[in-house]
Coordinates of C-alpha atoms and ligand atoms in Angstrom, one line a residue:
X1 CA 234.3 -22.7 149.7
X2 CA 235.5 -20.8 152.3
X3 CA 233.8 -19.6 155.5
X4 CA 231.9 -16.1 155.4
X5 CA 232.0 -13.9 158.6
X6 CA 230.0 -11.6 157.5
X7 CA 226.4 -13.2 158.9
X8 CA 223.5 -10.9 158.8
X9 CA 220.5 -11.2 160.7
X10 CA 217.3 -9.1 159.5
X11 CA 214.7 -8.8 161.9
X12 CA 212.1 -7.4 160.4
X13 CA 208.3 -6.4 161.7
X14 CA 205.0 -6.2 159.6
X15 CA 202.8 -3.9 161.6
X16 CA 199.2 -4.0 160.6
X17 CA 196.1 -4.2 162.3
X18 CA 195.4 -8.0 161.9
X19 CA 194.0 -10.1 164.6
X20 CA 195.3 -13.5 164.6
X21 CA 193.0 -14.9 167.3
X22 CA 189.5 -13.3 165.6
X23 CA 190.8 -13.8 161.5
X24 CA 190.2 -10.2 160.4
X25 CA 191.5 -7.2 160.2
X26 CA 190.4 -4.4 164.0
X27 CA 190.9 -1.0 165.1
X28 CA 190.7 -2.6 168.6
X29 CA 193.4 -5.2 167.5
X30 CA 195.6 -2.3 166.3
X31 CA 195.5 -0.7 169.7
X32 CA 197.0 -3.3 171.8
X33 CA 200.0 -3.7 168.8
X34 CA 200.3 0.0 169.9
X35 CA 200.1 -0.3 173.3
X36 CA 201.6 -3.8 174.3
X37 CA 202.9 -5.8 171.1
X38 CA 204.7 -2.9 169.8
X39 CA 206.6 -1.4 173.5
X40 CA 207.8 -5.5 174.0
X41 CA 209.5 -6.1 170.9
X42 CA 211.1 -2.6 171.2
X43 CA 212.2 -3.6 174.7
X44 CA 213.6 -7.1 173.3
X45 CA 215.5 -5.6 170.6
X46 CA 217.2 -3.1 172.8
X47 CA 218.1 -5.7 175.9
X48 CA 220.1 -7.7 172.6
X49 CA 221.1 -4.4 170.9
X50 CA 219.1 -5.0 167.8
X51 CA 218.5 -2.9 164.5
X52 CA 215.6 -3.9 162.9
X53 CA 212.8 -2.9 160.2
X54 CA 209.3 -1.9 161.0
X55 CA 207.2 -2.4 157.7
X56 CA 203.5 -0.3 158.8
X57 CA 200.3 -0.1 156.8
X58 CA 199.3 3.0 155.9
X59 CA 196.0 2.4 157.7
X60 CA 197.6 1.9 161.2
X61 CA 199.8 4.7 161.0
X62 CA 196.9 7.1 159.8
X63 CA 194.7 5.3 162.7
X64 CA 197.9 5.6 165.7
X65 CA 200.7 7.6 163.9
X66 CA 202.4 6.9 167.4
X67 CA 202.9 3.6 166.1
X68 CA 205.6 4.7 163.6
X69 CA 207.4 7.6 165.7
X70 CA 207.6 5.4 169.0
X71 CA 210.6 3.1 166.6
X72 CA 212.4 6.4 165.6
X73 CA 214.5 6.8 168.7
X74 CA 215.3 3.3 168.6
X75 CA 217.1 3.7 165.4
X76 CA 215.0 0.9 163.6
X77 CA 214.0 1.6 160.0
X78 CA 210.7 2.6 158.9
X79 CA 209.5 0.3 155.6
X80 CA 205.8 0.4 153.8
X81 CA 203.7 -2.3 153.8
X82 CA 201.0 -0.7 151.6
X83 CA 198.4 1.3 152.7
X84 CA 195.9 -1.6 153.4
X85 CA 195.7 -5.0 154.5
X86 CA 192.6 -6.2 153.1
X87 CA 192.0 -9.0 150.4
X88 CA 190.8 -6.8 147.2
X89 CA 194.1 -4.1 148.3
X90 CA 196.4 -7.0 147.5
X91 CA 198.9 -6.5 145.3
X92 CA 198.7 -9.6 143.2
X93 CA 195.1 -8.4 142.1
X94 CA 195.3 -4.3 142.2
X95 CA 196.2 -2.5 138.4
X96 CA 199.1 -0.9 138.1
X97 CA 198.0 2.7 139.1
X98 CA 196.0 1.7 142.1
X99 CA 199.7 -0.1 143.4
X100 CA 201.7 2.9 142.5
X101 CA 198.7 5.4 144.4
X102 CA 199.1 3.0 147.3
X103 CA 203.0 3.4 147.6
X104 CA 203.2 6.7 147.0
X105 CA 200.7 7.6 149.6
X106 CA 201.9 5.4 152.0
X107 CA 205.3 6.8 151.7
X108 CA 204.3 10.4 152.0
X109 CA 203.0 9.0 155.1
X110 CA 205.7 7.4 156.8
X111 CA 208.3 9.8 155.4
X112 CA 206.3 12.8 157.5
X113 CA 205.3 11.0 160.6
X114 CA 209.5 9.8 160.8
X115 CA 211.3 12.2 159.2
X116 CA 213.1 9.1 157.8
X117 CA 213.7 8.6 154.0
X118 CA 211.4 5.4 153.4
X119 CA 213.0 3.0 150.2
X120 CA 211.9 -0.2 151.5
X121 CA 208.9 -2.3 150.5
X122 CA 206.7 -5.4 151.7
X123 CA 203.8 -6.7 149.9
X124 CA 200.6 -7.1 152.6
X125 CA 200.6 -11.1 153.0
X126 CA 203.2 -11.3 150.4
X127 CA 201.1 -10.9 147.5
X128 CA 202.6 -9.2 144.6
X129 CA 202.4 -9.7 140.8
X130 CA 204.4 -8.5 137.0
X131 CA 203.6 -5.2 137.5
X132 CA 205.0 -4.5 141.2
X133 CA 208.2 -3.4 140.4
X134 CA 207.7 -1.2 137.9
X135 CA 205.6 0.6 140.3
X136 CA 207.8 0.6 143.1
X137 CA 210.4 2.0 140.6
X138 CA 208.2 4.6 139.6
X139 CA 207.2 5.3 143.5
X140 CA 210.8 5.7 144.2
X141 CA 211.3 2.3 146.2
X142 CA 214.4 1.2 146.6
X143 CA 214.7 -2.5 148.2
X144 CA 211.5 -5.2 147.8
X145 CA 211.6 -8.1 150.6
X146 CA 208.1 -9.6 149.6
X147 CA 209.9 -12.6 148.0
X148 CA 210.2 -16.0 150.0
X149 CA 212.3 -18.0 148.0
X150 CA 212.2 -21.7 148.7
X151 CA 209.2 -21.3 150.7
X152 CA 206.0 -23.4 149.7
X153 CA 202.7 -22.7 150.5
X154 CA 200.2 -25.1 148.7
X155 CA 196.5 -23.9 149.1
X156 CA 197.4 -21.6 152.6
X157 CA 197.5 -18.9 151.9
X158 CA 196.0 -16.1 149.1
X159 CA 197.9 -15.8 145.7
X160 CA 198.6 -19.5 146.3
X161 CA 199.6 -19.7 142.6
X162 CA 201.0 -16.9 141.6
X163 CA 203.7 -17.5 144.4
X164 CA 205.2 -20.9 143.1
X165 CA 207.2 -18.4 142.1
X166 CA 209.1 -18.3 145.2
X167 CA 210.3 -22.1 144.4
X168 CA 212.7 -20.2 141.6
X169 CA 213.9 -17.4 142.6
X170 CA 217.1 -16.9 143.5
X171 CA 218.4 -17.1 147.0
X172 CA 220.8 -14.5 148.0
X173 CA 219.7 -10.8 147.3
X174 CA 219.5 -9.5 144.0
X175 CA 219.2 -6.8 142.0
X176 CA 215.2 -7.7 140.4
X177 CA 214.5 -7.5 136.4
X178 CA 212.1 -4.5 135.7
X179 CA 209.4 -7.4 134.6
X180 CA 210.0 -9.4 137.8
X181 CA 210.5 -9.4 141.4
X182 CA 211.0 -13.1 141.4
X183 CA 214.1 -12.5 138.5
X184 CA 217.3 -11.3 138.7
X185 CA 217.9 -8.3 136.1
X186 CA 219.1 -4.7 136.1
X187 CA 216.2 -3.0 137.2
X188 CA 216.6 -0.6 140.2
X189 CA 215.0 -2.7 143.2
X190 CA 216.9 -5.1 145.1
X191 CA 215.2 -8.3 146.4
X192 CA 216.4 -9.2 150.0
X193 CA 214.3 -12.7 150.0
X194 CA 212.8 -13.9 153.3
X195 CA 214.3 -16.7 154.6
X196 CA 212.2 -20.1 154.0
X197 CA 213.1 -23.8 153.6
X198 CA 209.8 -25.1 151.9
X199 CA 208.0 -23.8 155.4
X200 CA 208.2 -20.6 156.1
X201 CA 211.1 -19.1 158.9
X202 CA 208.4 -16.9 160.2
X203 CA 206.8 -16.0 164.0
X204 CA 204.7 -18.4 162.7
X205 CA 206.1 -21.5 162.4
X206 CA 207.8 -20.6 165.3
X207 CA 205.1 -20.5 167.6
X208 CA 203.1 -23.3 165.6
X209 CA 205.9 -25.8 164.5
X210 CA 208.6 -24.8 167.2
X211 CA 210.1 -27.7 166.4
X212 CA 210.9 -27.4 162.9
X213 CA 211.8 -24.0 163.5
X214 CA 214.6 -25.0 165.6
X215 CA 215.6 -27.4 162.7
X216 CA 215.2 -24.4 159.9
X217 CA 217.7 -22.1 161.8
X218 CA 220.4 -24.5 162.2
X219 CA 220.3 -25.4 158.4
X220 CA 220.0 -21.4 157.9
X221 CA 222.8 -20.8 159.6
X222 CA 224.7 -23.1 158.2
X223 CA 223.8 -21.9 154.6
X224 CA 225.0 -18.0 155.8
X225 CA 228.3 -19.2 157.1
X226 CA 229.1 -20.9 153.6
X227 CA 227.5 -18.5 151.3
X228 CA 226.7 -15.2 153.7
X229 CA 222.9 -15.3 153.0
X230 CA 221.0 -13.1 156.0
X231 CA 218.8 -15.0 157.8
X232 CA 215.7 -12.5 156.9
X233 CA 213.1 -13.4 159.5
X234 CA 209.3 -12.0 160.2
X235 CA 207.1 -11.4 162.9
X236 CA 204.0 -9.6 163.7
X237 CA 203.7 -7.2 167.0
X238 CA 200.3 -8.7 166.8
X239 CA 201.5 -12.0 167.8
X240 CA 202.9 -10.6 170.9
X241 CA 199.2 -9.8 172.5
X242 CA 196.2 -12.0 173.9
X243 CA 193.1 -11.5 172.9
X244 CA 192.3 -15.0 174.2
X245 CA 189.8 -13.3 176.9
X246 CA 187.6 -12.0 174.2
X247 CA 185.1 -14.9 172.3
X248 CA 186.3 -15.5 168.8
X249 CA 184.0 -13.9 166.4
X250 CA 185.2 -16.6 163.4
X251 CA 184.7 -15.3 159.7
X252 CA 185.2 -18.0 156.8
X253 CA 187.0 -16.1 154.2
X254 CA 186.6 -18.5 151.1
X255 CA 183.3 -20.6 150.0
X256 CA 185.3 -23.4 148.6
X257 CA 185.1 -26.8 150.8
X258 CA 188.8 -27.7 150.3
X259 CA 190.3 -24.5 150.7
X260 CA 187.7 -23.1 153.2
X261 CA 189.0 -26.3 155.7
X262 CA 192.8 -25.6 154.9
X263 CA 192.6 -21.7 155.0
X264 CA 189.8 -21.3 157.7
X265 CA 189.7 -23.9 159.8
X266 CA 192.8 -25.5 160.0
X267 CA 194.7 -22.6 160.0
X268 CA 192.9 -20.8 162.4
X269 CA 193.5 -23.7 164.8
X270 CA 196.5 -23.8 164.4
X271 CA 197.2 -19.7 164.4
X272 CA 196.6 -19.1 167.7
X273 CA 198.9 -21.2 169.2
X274 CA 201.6 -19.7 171.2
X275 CA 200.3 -16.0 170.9
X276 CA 201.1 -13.8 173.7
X277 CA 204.2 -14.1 176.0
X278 CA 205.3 -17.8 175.4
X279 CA 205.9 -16.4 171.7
X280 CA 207.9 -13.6 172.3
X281 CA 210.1 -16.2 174.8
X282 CA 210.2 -18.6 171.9
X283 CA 211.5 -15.1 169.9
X284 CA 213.6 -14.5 172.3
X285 CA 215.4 -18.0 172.3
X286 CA 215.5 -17.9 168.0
X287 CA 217.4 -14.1 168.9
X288 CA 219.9 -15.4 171.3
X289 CA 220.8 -18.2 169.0
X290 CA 222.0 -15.8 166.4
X291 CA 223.6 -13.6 168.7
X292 CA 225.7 -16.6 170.3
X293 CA 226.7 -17.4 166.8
X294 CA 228.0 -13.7 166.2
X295 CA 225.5 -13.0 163.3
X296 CA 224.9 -8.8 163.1
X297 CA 221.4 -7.8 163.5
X298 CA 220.8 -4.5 161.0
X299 CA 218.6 -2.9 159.4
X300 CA 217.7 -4.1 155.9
X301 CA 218.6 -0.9 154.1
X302 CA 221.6 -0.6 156.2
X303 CA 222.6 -4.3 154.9
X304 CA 221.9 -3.4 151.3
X305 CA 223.9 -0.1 152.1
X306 CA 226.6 -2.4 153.2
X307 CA 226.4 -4.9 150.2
X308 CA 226.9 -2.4 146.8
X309 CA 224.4 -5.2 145.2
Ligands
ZN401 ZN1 201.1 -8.2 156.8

């Protein structure tokens, strides 16, 4: 096989109103992503040079459209990630109009607050289901990047079942089946997976598993220089503030015993670790490994621009 030189990195940025350190969804929280989570990740990608995706909710850009046209000048891409965050406005449980309303509304959206032509999609928390790309064909998507192959999740997080999915679907970008997202075919939405290795390669891990992050990359950088996959990785500005001055008011999001531990408690623990500055120099560190090793940090629909998938 020979060696590929063409190594992408894709940074990309969900950009939502989620607080990590309180477990729901808060104006407040959206604020600071506004006025301290968003401004240092826009700094860090311009010290290194960076191109990235922004993927916004609907809800934050109607509650701070600043949020959107503060990236513009930057030359980042502007993505959906549907017009709300909560549980029941997933799109692994919404019917097939309700998902096409949501992306076509949240497209008008970010299209007129840009001025940028918005073809890029990610489900809120990943949750998608048969009928998602249909819509997002008939909504005038273009690229999908809500698929995680690889990437294993058990019982932690929602739509636990519905994404063992991820365990089969392909790899390297691909051009989806009109059924599927998780199948290749010839429908007219290209997948550009998220990077995983049974654990997610995610701001997540980083901050929680640091470790095994720094185990993932090398592995993920191998697997680009033999086969030119792009490291697709994903963090939140909302990782990037502290709330850890306010008391935590803790909501249990599911009844069962099992799941409520591993979901709630557990993960909530475990969450919050790392949040604030020590993440973004943990980012920082993931960033300058890929740079070193002469990877190109784009946008995603610049890469799939690049690609003629
Ligand atoms: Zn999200």
């Amino acid at each position: 096989m020979s060696k590929n030189n063409n190594k992408y990195c894709l940074l990309s940025n969900d950009v939502e109103t989620t607080s990590i350190w309180h477990n729901s969804l808060r104006d407040k929280t959206g604020l600071k992503v506004l006025k301290e989570g968003m401004p240092l990740l826009l700094d860090l990608y311009e010290k290194y040079d960076i191109k990235s995706t922004f993927f916004f909710t609907g809800y934050i850009a109607k509650l701070y459209p600043e949020v959107v046209r503060m990236i513009i000048s930057h030359g980042h891409e502007v993505g959906s990630h549907g017009m709300s965050h909560t549980k029941e406005n997933g799109f692994d449980v919404m019917p097939f109009n309700k998902q096409k309303q949501h992306l076509v509304e949240s497209k008008a959206l970010l299209e007129d607050l840009s001025g940028q032509q918005v073809i890029s999609f990610r489900a809120p928390a990943l949750r998608v289901n048969e009928v998602t790309t249909r819509a997002l064909e008939e909504s005038g998507f273009l690229i999908d990047s809500s698929v995680a192959s690889q990437r294993f999740d058990m019982f932690m997080s929602f739509g636990g079942l519905k994404k063992l999915n991820w365990l089969f679907a392909p790899r390297l970008p691909y051009r989806t089946s009109a059924q599927s997202l998780f199948k290749k075919g010839d429908g007219s939405i290209i997948e550009v997976p998220l990077s995983a290795s049974l654990l997610p390669y995610v701001g997540t891990t980083l901050r929680v598993f640091p470790f095994i992050s720094s185990i993932q990359r090398r592995l993920l950088a191998m697997e680009s220089s033999f086969n030119g996959k792009p490291i697709v990785f994903d963090v939140h500005p909302n990782e990037y503030i502290d709330e850890g001055m306010e008391e935590r008011q803790f909501k249990k999001r599911s009844s069962n015993l099992i799941s409520s531990f591993l979901q709630d408690t557990l993960r909530s623990q475990l969450k919050v670790k790392n949040l604030g500055l020590s993440g973004l120099d943990l980012y920082e560190r993931e960033i300058q490994y890929f740079k070193k090793k002469s990877f190109q940090f784009t946008t995603i629909k610049d890469y799939v621009k690049q690609q003629k998938l």
